[in-house]
PDB file of C-alpha atoms in Angstrom:
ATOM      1  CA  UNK O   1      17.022  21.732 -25.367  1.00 48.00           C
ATOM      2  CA  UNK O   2      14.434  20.101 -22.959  1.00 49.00           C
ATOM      3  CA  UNK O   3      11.123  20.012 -23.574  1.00 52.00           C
ATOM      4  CA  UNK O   4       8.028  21.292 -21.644  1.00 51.00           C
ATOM      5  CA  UNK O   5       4.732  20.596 -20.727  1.00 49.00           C
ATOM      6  CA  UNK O   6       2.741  23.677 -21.706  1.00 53.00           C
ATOM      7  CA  UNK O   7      -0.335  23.385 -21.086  1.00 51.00           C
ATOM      8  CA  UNK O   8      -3.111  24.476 -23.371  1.00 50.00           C
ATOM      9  CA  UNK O   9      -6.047  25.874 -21.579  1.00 51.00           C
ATOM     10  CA  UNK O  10      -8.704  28.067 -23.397  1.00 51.00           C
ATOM     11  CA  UNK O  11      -9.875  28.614 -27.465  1.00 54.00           C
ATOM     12  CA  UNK O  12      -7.318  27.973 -29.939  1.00 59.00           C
ATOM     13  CA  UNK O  13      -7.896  31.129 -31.667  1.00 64.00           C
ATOM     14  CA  UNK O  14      -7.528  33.993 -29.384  1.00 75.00           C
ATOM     15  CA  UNK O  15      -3.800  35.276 -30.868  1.00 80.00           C
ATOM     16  CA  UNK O  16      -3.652  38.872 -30.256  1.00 84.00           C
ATOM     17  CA  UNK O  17      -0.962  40.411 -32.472  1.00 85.00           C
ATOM     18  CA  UNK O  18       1.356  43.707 -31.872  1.00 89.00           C
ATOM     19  CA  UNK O  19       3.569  44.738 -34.890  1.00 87.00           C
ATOM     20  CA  UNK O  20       5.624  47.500 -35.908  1.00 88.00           C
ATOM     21  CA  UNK O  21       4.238  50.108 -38.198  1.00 86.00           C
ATOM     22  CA  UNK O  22       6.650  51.108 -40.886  1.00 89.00           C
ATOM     23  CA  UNK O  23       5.242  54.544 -41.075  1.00 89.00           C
ATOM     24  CA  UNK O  24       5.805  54.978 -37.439  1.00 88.00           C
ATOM     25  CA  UNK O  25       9.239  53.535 -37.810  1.00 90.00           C
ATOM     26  CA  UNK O  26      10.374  55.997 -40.946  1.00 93.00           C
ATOM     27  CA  UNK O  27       8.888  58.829 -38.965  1.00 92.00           C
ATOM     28  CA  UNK O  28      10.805  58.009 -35.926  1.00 91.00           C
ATOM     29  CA  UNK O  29      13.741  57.069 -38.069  1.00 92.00           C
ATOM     30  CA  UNK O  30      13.787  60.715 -39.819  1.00 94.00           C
ATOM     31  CA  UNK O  31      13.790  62.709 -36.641  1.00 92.00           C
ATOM     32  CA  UNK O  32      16.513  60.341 -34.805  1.00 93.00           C
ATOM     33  CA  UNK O  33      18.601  61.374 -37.554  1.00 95.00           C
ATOM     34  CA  UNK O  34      17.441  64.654 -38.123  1.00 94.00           C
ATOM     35  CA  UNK O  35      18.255  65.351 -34.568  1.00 95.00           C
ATOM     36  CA  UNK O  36      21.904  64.004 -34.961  1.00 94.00           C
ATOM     37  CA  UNK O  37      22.306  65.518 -38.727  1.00 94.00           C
ATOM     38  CA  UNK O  38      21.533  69.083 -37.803  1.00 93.00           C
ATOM     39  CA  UNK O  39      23.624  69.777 -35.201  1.00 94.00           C
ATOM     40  CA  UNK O  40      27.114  67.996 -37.219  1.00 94.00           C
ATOM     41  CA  UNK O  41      25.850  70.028 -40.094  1.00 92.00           C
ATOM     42  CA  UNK O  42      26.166  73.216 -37.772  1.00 92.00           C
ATOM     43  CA  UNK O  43      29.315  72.089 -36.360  1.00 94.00           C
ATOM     44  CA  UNK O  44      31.015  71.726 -39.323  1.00 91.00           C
ATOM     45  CA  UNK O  45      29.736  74.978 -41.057  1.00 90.00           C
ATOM     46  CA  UNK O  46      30.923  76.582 -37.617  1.00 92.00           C
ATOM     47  CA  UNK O  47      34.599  75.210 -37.892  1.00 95.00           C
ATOM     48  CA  UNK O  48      34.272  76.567 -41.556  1.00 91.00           C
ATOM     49  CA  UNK O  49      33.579  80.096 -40.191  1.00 91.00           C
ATOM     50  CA  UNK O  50      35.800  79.984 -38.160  1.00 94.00           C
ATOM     51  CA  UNK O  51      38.914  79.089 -40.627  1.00 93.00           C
ATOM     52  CA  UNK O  52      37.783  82.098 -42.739  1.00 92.00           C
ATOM     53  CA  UNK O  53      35.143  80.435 -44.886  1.00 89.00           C
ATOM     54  CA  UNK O  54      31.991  82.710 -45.579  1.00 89.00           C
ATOM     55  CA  UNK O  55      28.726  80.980 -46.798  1.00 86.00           C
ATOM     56  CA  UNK O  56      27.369  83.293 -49.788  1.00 86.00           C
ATOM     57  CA  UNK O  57      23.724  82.642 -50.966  1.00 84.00           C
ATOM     58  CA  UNK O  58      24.003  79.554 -52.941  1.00 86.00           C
ATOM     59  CA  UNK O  59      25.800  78.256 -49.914  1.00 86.00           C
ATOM     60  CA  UNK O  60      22.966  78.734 -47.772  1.00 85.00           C
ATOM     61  CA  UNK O  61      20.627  77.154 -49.803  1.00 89.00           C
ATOM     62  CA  UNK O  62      22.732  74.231 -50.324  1.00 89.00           C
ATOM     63  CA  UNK O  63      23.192  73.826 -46.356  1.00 88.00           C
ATOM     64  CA  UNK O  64      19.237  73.817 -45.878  1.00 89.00           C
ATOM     65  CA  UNK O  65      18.393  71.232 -48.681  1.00 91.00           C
ATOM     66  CA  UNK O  66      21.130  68.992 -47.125  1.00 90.00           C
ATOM     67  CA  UNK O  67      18.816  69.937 -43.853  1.00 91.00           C
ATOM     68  CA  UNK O  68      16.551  68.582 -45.388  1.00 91.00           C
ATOM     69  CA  UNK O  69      17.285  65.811 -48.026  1.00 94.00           C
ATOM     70  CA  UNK O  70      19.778  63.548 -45.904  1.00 94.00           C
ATOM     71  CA  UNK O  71      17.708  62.694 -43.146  1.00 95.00           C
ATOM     72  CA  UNK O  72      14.567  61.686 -45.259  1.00 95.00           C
ATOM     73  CA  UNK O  73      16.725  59.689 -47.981  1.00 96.00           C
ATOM     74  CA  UNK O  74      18.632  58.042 -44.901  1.00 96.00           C
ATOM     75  CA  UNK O  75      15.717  56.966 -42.980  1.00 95.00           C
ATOM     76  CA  UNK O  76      14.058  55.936 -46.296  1.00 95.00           C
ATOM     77  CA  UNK O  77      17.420  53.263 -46.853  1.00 95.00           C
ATOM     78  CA  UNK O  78      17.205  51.926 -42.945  1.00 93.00           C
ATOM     79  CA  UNK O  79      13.410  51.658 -43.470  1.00 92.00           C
ATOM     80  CA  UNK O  80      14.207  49.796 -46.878  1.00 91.00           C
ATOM     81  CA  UNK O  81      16.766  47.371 -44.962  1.00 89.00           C
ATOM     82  CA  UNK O  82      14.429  46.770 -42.448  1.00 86.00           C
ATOM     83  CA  UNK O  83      11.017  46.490 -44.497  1.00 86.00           C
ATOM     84  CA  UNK O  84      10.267  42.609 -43.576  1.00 84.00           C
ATOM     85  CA  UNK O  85      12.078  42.412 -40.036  1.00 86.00           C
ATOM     86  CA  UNK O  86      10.614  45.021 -38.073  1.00 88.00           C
ATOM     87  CA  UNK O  87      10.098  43.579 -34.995  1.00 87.00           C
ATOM     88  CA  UNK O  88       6.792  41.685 -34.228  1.00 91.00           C
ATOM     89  CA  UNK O  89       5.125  39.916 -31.070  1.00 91.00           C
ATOM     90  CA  UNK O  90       2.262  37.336 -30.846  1.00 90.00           C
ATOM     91  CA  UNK O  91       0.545  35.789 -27.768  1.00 90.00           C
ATOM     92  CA  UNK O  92      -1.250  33.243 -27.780  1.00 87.00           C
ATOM     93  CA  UNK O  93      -2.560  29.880 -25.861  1.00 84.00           C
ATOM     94  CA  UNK O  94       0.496  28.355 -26.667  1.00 84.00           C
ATOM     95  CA  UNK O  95       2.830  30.672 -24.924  1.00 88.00           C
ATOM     96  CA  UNK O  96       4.453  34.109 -26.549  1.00 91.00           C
ATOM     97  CA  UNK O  97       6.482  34.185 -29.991  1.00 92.00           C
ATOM     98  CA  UNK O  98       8.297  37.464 -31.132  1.00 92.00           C
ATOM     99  CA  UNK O  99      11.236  38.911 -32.405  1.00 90.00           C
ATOM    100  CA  UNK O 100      13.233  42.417 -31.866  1.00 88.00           C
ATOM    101  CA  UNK O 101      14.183  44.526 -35.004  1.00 87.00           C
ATOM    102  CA  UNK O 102      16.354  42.326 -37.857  1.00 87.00           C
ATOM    103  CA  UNK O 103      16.671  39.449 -35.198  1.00 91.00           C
ATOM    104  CA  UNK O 104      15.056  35.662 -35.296  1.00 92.00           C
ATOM    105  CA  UNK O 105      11.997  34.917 -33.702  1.00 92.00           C
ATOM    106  CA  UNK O 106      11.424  33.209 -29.939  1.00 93.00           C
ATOM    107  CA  UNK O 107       8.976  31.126 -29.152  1.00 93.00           C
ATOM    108  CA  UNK O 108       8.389  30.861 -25.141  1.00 92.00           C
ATOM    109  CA  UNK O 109       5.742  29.083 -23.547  1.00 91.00           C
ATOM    110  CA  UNK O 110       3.722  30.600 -20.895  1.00 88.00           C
ATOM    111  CA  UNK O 111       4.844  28.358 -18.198  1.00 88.00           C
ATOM    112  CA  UNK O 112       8.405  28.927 -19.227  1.00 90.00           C
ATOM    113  CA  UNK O 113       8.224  32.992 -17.914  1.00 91.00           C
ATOM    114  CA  UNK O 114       9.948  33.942 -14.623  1.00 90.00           C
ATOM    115  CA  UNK O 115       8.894  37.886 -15.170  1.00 89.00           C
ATOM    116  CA  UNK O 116       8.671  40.589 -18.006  1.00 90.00           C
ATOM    117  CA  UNK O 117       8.851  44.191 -17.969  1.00 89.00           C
ATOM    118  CA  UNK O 118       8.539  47.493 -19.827  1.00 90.00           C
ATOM    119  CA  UNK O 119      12.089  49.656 -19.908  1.00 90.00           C
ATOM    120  CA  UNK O 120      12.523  53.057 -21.546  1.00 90.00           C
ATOM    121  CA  UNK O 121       9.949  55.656 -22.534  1.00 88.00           C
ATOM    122  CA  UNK O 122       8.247  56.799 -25.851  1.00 86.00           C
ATOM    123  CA  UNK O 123       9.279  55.105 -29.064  1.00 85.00           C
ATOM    124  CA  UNK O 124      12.778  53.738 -27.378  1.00 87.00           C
ATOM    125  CA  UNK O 125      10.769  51.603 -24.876  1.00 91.00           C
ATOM    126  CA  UNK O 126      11.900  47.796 -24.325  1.00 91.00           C
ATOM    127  CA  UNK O 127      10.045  44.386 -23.449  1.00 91.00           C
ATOM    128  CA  UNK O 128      12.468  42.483 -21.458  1.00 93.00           C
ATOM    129  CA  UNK O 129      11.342  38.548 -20.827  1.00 92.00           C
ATOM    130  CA  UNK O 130      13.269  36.788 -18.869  1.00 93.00           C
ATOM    131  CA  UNK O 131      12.802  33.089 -18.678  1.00 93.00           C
ATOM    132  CA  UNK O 132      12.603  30.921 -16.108  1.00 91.00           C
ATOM    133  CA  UNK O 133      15.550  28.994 -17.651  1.00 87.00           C
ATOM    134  CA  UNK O 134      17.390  29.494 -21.178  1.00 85.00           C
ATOM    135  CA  UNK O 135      16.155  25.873 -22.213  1.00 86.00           C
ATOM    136  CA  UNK O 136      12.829  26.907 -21.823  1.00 88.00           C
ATOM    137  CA  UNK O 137      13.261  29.883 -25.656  1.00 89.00           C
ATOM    138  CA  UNK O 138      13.116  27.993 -28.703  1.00 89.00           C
ATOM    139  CA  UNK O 139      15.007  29.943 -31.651  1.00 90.00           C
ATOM    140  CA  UNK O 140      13.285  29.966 -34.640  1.00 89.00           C
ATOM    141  CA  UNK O 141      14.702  29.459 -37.730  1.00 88.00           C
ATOM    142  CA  UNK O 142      14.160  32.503 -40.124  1.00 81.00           C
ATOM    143  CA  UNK O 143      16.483  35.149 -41.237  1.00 83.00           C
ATOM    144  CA  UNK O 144      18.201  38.029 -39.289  1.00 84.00           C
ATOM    145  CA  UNK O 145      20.894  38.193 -36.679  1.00 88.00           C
ATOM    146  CA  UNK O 146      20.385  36.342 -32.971  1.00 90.00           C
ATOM    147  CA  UNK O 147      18.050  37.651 -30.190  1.00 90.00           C
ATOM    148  CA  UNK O 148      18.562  40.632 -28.627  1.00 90.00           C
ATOM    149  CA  UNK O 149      19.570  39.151 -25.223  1.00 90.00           C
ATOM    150  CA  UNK O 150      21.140  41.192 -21.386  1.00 92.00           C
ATOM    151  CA  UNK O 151      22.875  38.690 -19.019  1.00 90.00           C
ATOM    152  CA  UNK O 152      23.239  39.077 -15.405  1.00 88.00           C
ATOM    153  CA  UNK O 153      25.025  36.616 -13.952  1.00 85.00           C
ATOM    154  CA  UNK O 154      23.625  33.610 -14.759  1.00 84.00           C
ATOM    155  CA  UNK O 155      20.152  35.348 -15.493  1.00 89.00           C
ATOM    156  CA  UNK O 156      19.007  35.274 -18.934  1.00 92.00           C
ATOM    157  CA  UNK O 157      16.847  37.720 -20.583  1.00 93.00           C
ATOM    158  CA  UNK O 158      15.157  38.804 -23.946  1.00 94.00           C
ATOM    159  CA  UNK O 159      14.812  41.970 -25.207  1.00 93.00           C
ATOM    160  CA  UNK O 160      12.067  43.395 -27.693  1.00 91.00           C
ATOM    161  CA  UNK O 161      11.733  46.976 -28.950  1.00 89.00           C
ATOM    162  CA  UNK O 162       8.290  47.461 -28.795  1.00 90.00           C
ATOM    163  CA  UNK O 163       7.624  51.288 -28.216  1.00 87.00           C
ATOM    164  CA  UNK O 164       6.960  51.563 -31.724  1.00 87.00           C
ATOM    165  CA  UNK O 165       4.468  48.355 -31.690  1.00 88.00           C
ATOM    166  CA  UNK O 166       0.925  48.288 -32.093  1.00 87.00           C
ATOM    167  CA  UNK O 167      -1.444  48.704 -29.904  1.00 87.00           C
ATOM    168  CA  UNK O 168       0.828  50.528 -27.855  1.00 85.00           C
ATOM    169  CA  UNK O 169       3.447  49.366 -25.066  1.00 86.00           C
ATOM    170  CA  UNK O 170       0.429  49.628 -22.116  1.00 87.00           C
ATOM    171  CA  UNK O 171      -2.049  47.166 -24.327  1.00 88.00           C
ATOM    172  CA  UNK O 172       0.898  44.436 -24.814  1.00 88.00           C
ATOM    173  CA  UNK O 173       1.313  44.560 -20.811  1.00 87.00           C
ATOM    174  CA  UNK O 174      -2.548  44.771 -20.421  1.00 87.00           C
ATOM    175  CA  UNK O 175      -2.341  41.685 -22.611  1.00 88.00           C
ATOM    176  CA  UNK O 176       0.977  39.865 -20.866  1.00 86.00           C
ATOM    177  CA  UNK O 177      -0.481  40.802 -17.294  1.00 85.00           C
ATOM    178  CA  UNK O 178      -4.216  39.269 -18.040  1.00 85.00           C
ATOM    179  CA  UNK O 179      -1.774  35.593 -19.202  1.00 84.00           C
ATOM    180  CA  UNK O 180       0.342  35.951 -16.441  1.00 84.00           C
ATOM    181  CA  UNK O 181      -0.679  37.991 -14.221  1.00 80.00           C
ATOM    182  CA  UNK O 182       1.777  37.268 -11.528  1.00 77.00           C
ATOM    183  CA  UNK O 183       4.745  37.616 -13.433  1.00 77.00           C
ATOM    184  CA  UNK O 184       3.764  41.184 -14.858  1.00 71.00           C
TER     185      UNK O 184
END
């Protein structure tokens, strides 16, 4: 790795934090799976009908507490596996530091960003920083898998999941376009 000058210009202390918020991340957990849970549920009472089976009462009521149960107790475990490496992103004098969703954190200094942008809508929406080269990302040490990162060719990039994050995706690229606002 080569090192950098990055230049500190400004207070010390003006850090602005954006985090995920594990209720926001349950919620959207539970209706991800809801929304995929339902419909196999359906399916497979469907192929059931159609080999002869016939749901009696009990049956019913069985089907609509699984409804109801699975998703909640599922997005309760990934919530659970997840509870200290949601993903997280920091900027600061010194340059940017975050990490996506169970991965290590990046540091990046300021002068060490060739662009960033916002992909995706709603809660799936994506921070993508790309360098100006790879030597410029420091991996941090800390638990969790490596970065999220998309290459093109030689280009390099880092992805966050921050639709989830907050203050919300437009106040982290109010934030990223008033540091660099060239790059933005």
């Amino acid at each position: 790795m080569a090192d950098h000058v990055d230049q500190v210009l400004g207070p010390t202390d003006d850090t602005v934090s954006f985090i995920q918020a594990r209720g926001m991340f349950y919620v959207t957990a539970l209706w991800v799976l809801a929304a995929c849970w339902v419909p196999m549920l359906a399916i497979t009472l469907l192929i059931k009908m159609a080999a002869g089976y016939r749901p009696g009462g009990g049956d019913i009521v069985l089907y609509a507490e699984a409804t109801l149960i699975v998703p909640a107790v599922v997005a309760a475990m990934v919530l659970l596996l997840f509870w200290r490496r949601l993903g997280w992103l920091h900027t600061s004098v010194h340059g940017i530091d975050f990490a996506a969703t169970g991965r290590r954190p990046i540091h990046l200094p300021w002068s060490g960003i060739g662009s960033v942008a916002l992909h995706g809508w709603g809660p799936f929406t994506e921070l993508v920083v790309t360098p100006v080269a790879e030597d410029y990302a420091t991996v941090q040490p800390g638990k969790g898998g490596p970065p999220r990162i998309r290459r093109r060719g030689a280009e390099v990039a880092y992805v966050i999941d921050v639709g989830l994050m907050s203050p919300g995706p437009e106040v982290l690229l109010a934030e990223l376009h008033r540091r660099i606002p060239s790059k933005v």
